[in-house]
Structures are given as structure tokens and as C-alpha cells.
Amino acid sequence: MDLSKINIQRIEAFWLKPNKLTLDVLRLDVMHPQISGNKWFKLKYYIEQAKANSKHTIATFGGAWSNHIAATAFAAKEAGLKSVGIIRGERPAILSETLISAIENNMKPIFVPREQYQNKEALINAYAGEDWFWIDEGGYGIPGLKGAADILNSVNTSDYKYIISSVGTGTTLAGLVLSSLAAHKVIGINSMKGNASLSGQVNKLLPAQLQDNFTIFHDYHFGGYAKHPPELIDFINAVYHNHQLPLDIIYTGKTFYAIQDLVHKSYFKKGSSILMIHTGGLQGNKSLPGKVLAF
Ligand SMILES: *Cc1c(COP(=O)(O)O)cnc(C)c1O
């Protein structure tokens, strides 16, 4: 993990010019080739807590292509801890690249049928005899919030009017709200379809005075969480071709698309500066057959 690699990429695009907009991308994806930038930030205080409580094993939940699973395995190993991943669904005949890399990082996967997976409390109870430190799916929770708030500490954000990030559990968005300045508008792009409770989930992590201090757009899911129609793939390839910016199919591709669409709809105030957080997630692109993406 190399935080010194984090940098800002200026996007020079013709579609920004009519409204004199500036678009910068905070490249958290370059911290590590496999570990999702925001996931590492969300995990760091959980890992600290686990160590302070003398736990030797971190346990958490996720799907076969989960960025959170990949990041937890890596972060635990880096901290000298063991990890257990409760994985949604039966063990497949061929393991995903994500699981292969998690296992290489010493994570022990436990596969549970989908119905059983829904009941996290029952699963935690089933392993109550183990001295494991549990982290919620996606790192949702106050330590995750605090870690995500550190994302903006790596840059001077005072020139930006808009801070934009992809949203899953909402932990990262809440962290950005917590560390944003009063003049910022914090915007989230929901990659899931029909998750009406999302704003509530974000607010639950925030102090009262910061609640609802953000906007979430729900119309850029491209059909749903794991959906990646050709239109999205073509868009991601075009962005790579034009700007050498690699995006992932679940989160950041949809977010960049949303920014361009909102620019076309004149959503952003003329002359303003936008900062997109590239939350990483590129390891998930390995779920695609080779040659679909240009990078
Ligand atoms: C998990 C993830 C998100 C969503 O983060 P939340 O804190 O769960 O909202 C966004 N982008 C990428 C690349 C992710 O892996």
C-alpha cells in the first residue's frame, strides 16, 4: 500500500468547456493494484481496534467479486492478522480471481447459501465460540466513516465546489461529508437500483448537524448493481482512450458517466471545479472476459 502514489488527474474534455468547468479525479486506485482505495481507508480504524482488543482474526462478509473481501484479506495480512471471509453463495467449481487473491493473502473463505447469508446476526452467533473481530459488510460503521473521512486529508480541497463519489453502503459518502468544507457540495452516485434506504444509512453515520448535507443520484445504475450493458463498457473504453483513466464496471464507470451527463444537463454551476473520488475497484473488472476492456 503506497499512499504517496495518490494523485490528482486533471481531465481535459471538450464537454467541460461550454460551462467553463474543471474536473479533477482523485486517484485512490493507484494506491495498490488490487486493493480498492476507499476500502483500505474504511478498514484502517477497524484493524486498529482489532489489534487494540488483542484479536488475531478479522471476519467479514461479501460476494465472490467483492472489493471489500479483497481489501480485508490484504489489510489483515499487512497488519499481521488472520482473516475469514463469509462468502455469499455455495463454493463455485472455479473460484473468482478475487477469492484466489484473498486466499493468497491468507483469508479463509466460508461459503454460505444465499438465504443463510441474509441473516448476518445468525452467522455471527454461529461462530460465537471463535474470538473473531467482526466487520460489517462493506465496512459500514463509525470506524469506516472515520477512515473514509481521511480520504480528503490527502489533498487541498478548498478550490472545489463539488465532491463526487460512487455509493454502495454510503460509508464513504458519509466520510466525505464529515471532512468536507462548508462551501462543498457532496454528491453520491448510487450504483444500485432501488435502494431507497440509502440516504437514511448515510445519515445514521453522521452527526445531526451534517445530516442531509449531501445529494444522491439514483438513476445511473445501468440496470442494477452488477449490470454492465455494452453502453457502459463502451463508455469506459472511451474514457480510457481519451484520458488514460481506468474505471471499474460496478462503481466508478457509472460515476464518471453521471458526471458527464450532469454536465450536459447543466447541473453544475458555471465556472466551478469538480473533484471526483476514484474509489478504485479495478480488481472487479477481472470478472469480465479478456479483451472486453481496452486496459
Ligand atoms: C465499495 C466501493 C464503493 C462504495 O463505497 P461505500 O462506502 O460502501 O458506499 C465505491 N467504489 C468502489 C470502487 C468500491 O469498491
XYZ file of C-alpha atoms and ligand atoms in Angstrom:
310
model
C 0.000 0.000 0.000
C 1.550 3.273 -1.075
C -0.339 6.412 -0.104
C 2.324 8.603 -1.692
C 1.104 7.430 -5.098
C -2.271 9.136 -4.649
C -2.506 11.985 -7.136
C -4.937 14.280 -8.891
C -5.581 13.877 -12.607
C -6.990 16.842 -14.498
C -9.497 15.786 -17.164
C -9.267 17.869 -20.322
C -12.522 17.284 -22.175
C -14.399 19.337 -24.745
C -17.715 18.810 -22.928
C -16.442 20.707 -19.881
C -15.599 23.840 -21.846
C -19.021 25.408 -22.619
C -19.708 25.820 -18.894
C -16.043 26.537 -18.015
C -15.930 23.592 -15.649
C -12.834 21.958 -14.211
C -12.861 18.218 -13.491
C -10.164 16.588 -11.371
C -10.014 12.940 -10.360
C -8.506 11.927 -7.021
C -6.777 8.690 -7.968
C -7.121 6.374 -4.965
C -6.984 3.468 -7.406
C -3.211 3.860 -7.764
C -2.501 3.057 -4.092
C -2.385 -0.642 -4.888
C -3.092 -2.758 -7.993
C -5.732 -4.933 -6.309
C -6.999 -3.113 -3.281
C -9.831 -0.672 -3.687
C -8.756 2.753 -2.466
C -11.774 3.606 -0.366
C -11.916 0.109 1.138
C -8.436 0.446 2.583
C -9.381 3.799 4.158
C -12.580 2.328 5.587
C -10.713 -0.629 7.104
C -7.819 1.054 8.817
C -9.531 2.002 12.103
C -11.255 -1.392 12.333
C -7.842 -3.042 12.075
C -6.515 -0.712 14.760
C -9.453 -1.618 17.028
C -8.937 -5.321 16.433
C -5.304 -5.040 17.443
C -6.126 -2.887 20.481
C -8.569 -5.618 21.550
C -5.895 -8.304 21.031
C -7.917 -10.067 18.339
C -5.959 -12.282 15.976
C -8.602 -12.756 13.289
C -10.791 -10.339 11.314
C -14.092 -11.717 9.972
C -16.352 -10.064 7.437
C -18.871 -10.652 4.625
C -19.012 -10.263 0.868
C -19.680 -11.699 -2.574
C -17.272 -13.619 -4.801
C -16.130 -10.427 -6.579
C -16.255 -8.139 -3.558
C -13.703 -5.311 -3.356
C -14.252 -5.346 0.401
C -13.257 -9.021 0.661
C -10.107 -8.423 -1.397
C -9.187 -5.381 0.689
C -9.892 -7.028 4.051
C -7.671 -10.014 3.238
C -4.880 -7.685 2.211
C -5.224 -5.240 5.120
C -5.392 -8.043 7.692
C -2.305 -9.701 6.293
C -0.448 -6.401 6.259
C -1.350 -5.935 9.941
C -0.187 -9.455 10.831
C -3.752 -10.700 11.447
C -5.652 -13.662 10.052
C -8.900 -13.170 8.172
C -12.117 -15.049 7.500
C -14.481 -14.154 4.673
C -18.116 -15.241 4.871
C -18.862 -15.535 1.148
C -22.366 -15.263 -0.327
C -23.379 -18.435 -2.188
C -22.141 -22.012 -2.477
C -18.497 -22.659 -3.262
C -18.200 -22.423 -7.072
C -16.305 -25.029 -9.097
C -13.946 -22.295 -10.281
C -13.005 -19.631 -7.771
C -13.181 -15.962 -8.786
C -9.926 -14.011 -9.173
C -10.995 -12.007 -6.124
C -11.236 -15.116 -3.959
C -7.996 -16.537 -5.325
C -6.184 -13.339 -4.359
C -7.921 -13.213 -0.960
C -6.844 -16.799 -0.251
C -3.306 -15.920 -1.350
C -3.472 -13.217 1.314
C -4.297 -15.930 3.879
C -8.052 -15.331 4.064
C -10.111 -18.408 4.917
C -13.347 -18.360 2.878
C -16.536 -19.826 4.334
C -19.250 -20.237 1.713
C -22.860 -19.910 2.850
C -26.069 -20.330 0.830
C -27.725 -17.077 -0.186
C -30.735 -17.367 2.166
C -28.467 -18.020 5.107
C -26.187 -15.153 4.092
C -29.020 -12.641 4.554
C -29.103 -13.293 8.294
C -25.789 -11.840 9.431
C -26.671 -11.984 13.113
C -27.321 -15.712 12.963
C -23.998 -16.203 11.188
C -22.118 -14.188 13.787
C -23.837 -16.215 16.519
C -22.904 -19.448 14.768
C -19.237 -18.513 15.206
C -19.617 -17.012 18.679
C -17.112 -19.560 20.010
C -14.370 -18.037 17.858
C -12.518 -14.972 19.057
C -13.035 -13.065 15.818
C -13.262 -9.312 15.260
C -16.310 -8.748 13.038
C -16.578 -6.021 10.409
C -19.927 -5.315 8.732
C -20.376 -5.899 5.016
C -18.636 -3.127 3.072
C -17.033 -1.733 6.246
C -20.227 0.119 7.150
C -19.971 1.741 10.590
C -18.338 4.549 12.564
C -14.700 3.359 12.226
C -15.363 3.053 8.469
C -16.757 6.591 8.432
C -13.684 7.953 10.224
C -11.335 6.184 7.847
C -13.215 7.467 4.811
C -13.065 10.994 6.234
C -9.265 10.766 5.941
C -9.544 10.483 2.143
C -9.876 14.248 1.722
C -6.983 14.895 4.093
C -4.562 13.847 1.384
C -5.376 16.864 -0.811
C -6.159 20.557 -0.652
C -9.871 20.663 -1.461
C -10.560 24.352 -0.918
C -10.812 25.151 -4.656
C -13.552 22.595 -5.371
C -17.243 23.256 -5.280
C -18.388 19.666 -5.876
C -17.019 16.449 -4.363
C -18.434 13.380 -6.106
C -18.128 9.709 -5.213
C -19.696 6.361 -6.007
C -22.011 4.966 -3.337
C -22.562 1.404 -2.113
C -23.194 1.219 1.639
C -22.839 5.024 1.930
C -19.913 4.863 4.378
C -17.520 6.610 2.012
C -20.050 9.329 1.177
C -20.670 9.939 4.886
C -16.912 10.221 5.455
C -16.643 12.775 2.662
C -19.498 14.787 4.183
C -17.744 14.681 7.561
C -14.455 16.028 6.197
C -15.844 18.417 3.586
C -15.764 22.192 3.942
C -18.916 24.284 4.347
C -18.688 25.508 0.734
C -18.570 21.993 -0.731
C -21.487 20.163 -2.246
C -21.041 16.443 -1.704
C -22.683 14.215 -4.303
C -23.078 10.448 -4.401
C -23.855 8.258 -7.391
C -25.764 5.151 -6.347
C -24.655 2.060 -8.254
C -27.587 0.009 -7.000
C -31.129 0.000 -8.274
C -33.918 0.901 -5.874
C -32.113 1.216 -2.573
C -34.492 3.704 -1.002
C -32.901 3.404 2.454
C -29.513 4.688 1.264
C -29.842 8.305 2.449
C -31.005 7.027 5.824
C -27.954 4.759 6.008
C -25.654 7.726 5.326
C -27.451 9.927 7.865
C -27.206 7.229 10.534
C -23.416 7.625 10.465
C -23.438 11.434 10.590
C -23.787 13.889 13.484
C -27.153 15.697 13.468
C -25.803 18.985 12.081
C -24.396 17.249 8.980
C -27.367 15.078 8.141
C -28.808 15.532 4.635
C -25.745 17.594 3.735
C -25.378 15.603 0.503
C -27.227 14.698 -2.680
C -27.561 11.172 -4.064
C -28.457 10.440 -7.680
C -30.246 7.132 -8.145
C -30.588 6.982 -11.931
C -27.118 5.888 -13.001
C -27.171 2.191 -12.033
C -27.246 0.913 -15.649
C -29.847 -1.710 -14.773
C -28.565 -2.709 -11.338
C -25.566 -3.279 -9.116
C -23.795 -5.978 -11.126
C -25.132 -4.942 -14.529
C -22.756 -3.679 -17.200
C -24.539 -3.288 -20.534
C -22.468 -2.640 -23.699
C -23.249 1.067 -23.404
C -21.323 1.200 -20.105
C -18.432 -0.919 -21.408
C -18.111 1.306 -24.497
C -18.181 4.392 -22.294
C -15.429 3.023 -20.004
C -13.267 2.157 -23.027
C -13.788 5.630 -24.495
C -12.788 7.324 -21.230
C -9.650 5.201 -21.114
C -8.871 6.020 -24.729
C -9.423 9.775 -24.279
C -7.983 10.311 -20.803
C -5.985 7.183 -19.852
C -8.278 6.893 -16.850
C -9.183 3.280 -15.967
C -12.647 2.881 -14.431
C -14.436 -0.136 -12.947
C -17.750 -1.563 -14.122
C -19.574 -1.517 -10.767
C -18.870 1.930 -9.344
C -16.502 4.441 -10.905
C -17.579 3.890 -14.539
C -21.133 4.792 -13.583
C -19.956 7.795 -11.590
C -17.882 9.249 -14.415
C -20.830 8.701 -16.759
C -23.104 10.517 -14.294
C -20.744 13.481 -14.118
C -20.696 13.818 -17.902
C -24.483 13.510 -18.054
C -24.975 16.106 -15.316
C -22.619 18.443 -17.164
C -24.773 18.042 -20.285
C -27.840 18.800 -18.201
C -26.169 21.989 -16.871
C -26.431 20.753 -13.289
C -23.109 22.273 -12.228
C -22.741 25.986 -11.668
C -20.844 27.690 -14.475
C -17.129 28.144 -13.785
C -16.974 25.674 -10.902
C -14.489 22.919 -10.077
C -15.437 19.308 -9.560
C -13.445 16.650 -7.707
C -14.342 13.049 -8.456
C -13.038 10.487 -5.972
C -11.770 7.455 -7.887
C -12.571 4.877 -5.237
C -10.715 2.083 -7.058
C -12.410 -1.269 -7.565
C -10.447 -2.151 -10.686
C -9.849 -5.729 -9.488
C -13.561 -6.378 -10.049
C -13.087 -5.849 -13.789
C -11.462 -9.289 -13.851
C -14.978 -10.742 -13.771
C -15.197 -9.732 -17.459
C -13.827 -11.936 -20.240
C -10.449 -10.752 -21.534
C -10.421 -8.120 -24.309
C -13.803 -6.625 -23.367
C -11.995 -3.688 -21.798
C -9.152 -1.906 -23.534
C -6.947 -1.921 -20.399
C -17.216 -0.346 -2.125
C -16.967 0.654 -3.165
C -17.710 1.836 -3.218
C -18.833 2.129 -2.270
O -18.347 2.509 -1.008
P -19.372 2.629 0.207
O -18.545 3.201 1.283
O -19.817 1.221 0.528
O -20.504 3.453 -0.211
C -17.421 2.742 -4.212
N -16.459 2.495 -5.115
C -15.723 1.375 -5.099
C -14.705 1.164 -6.146
C -15.951 0.409 -4.125
O -15.222 -0.709 -4.119
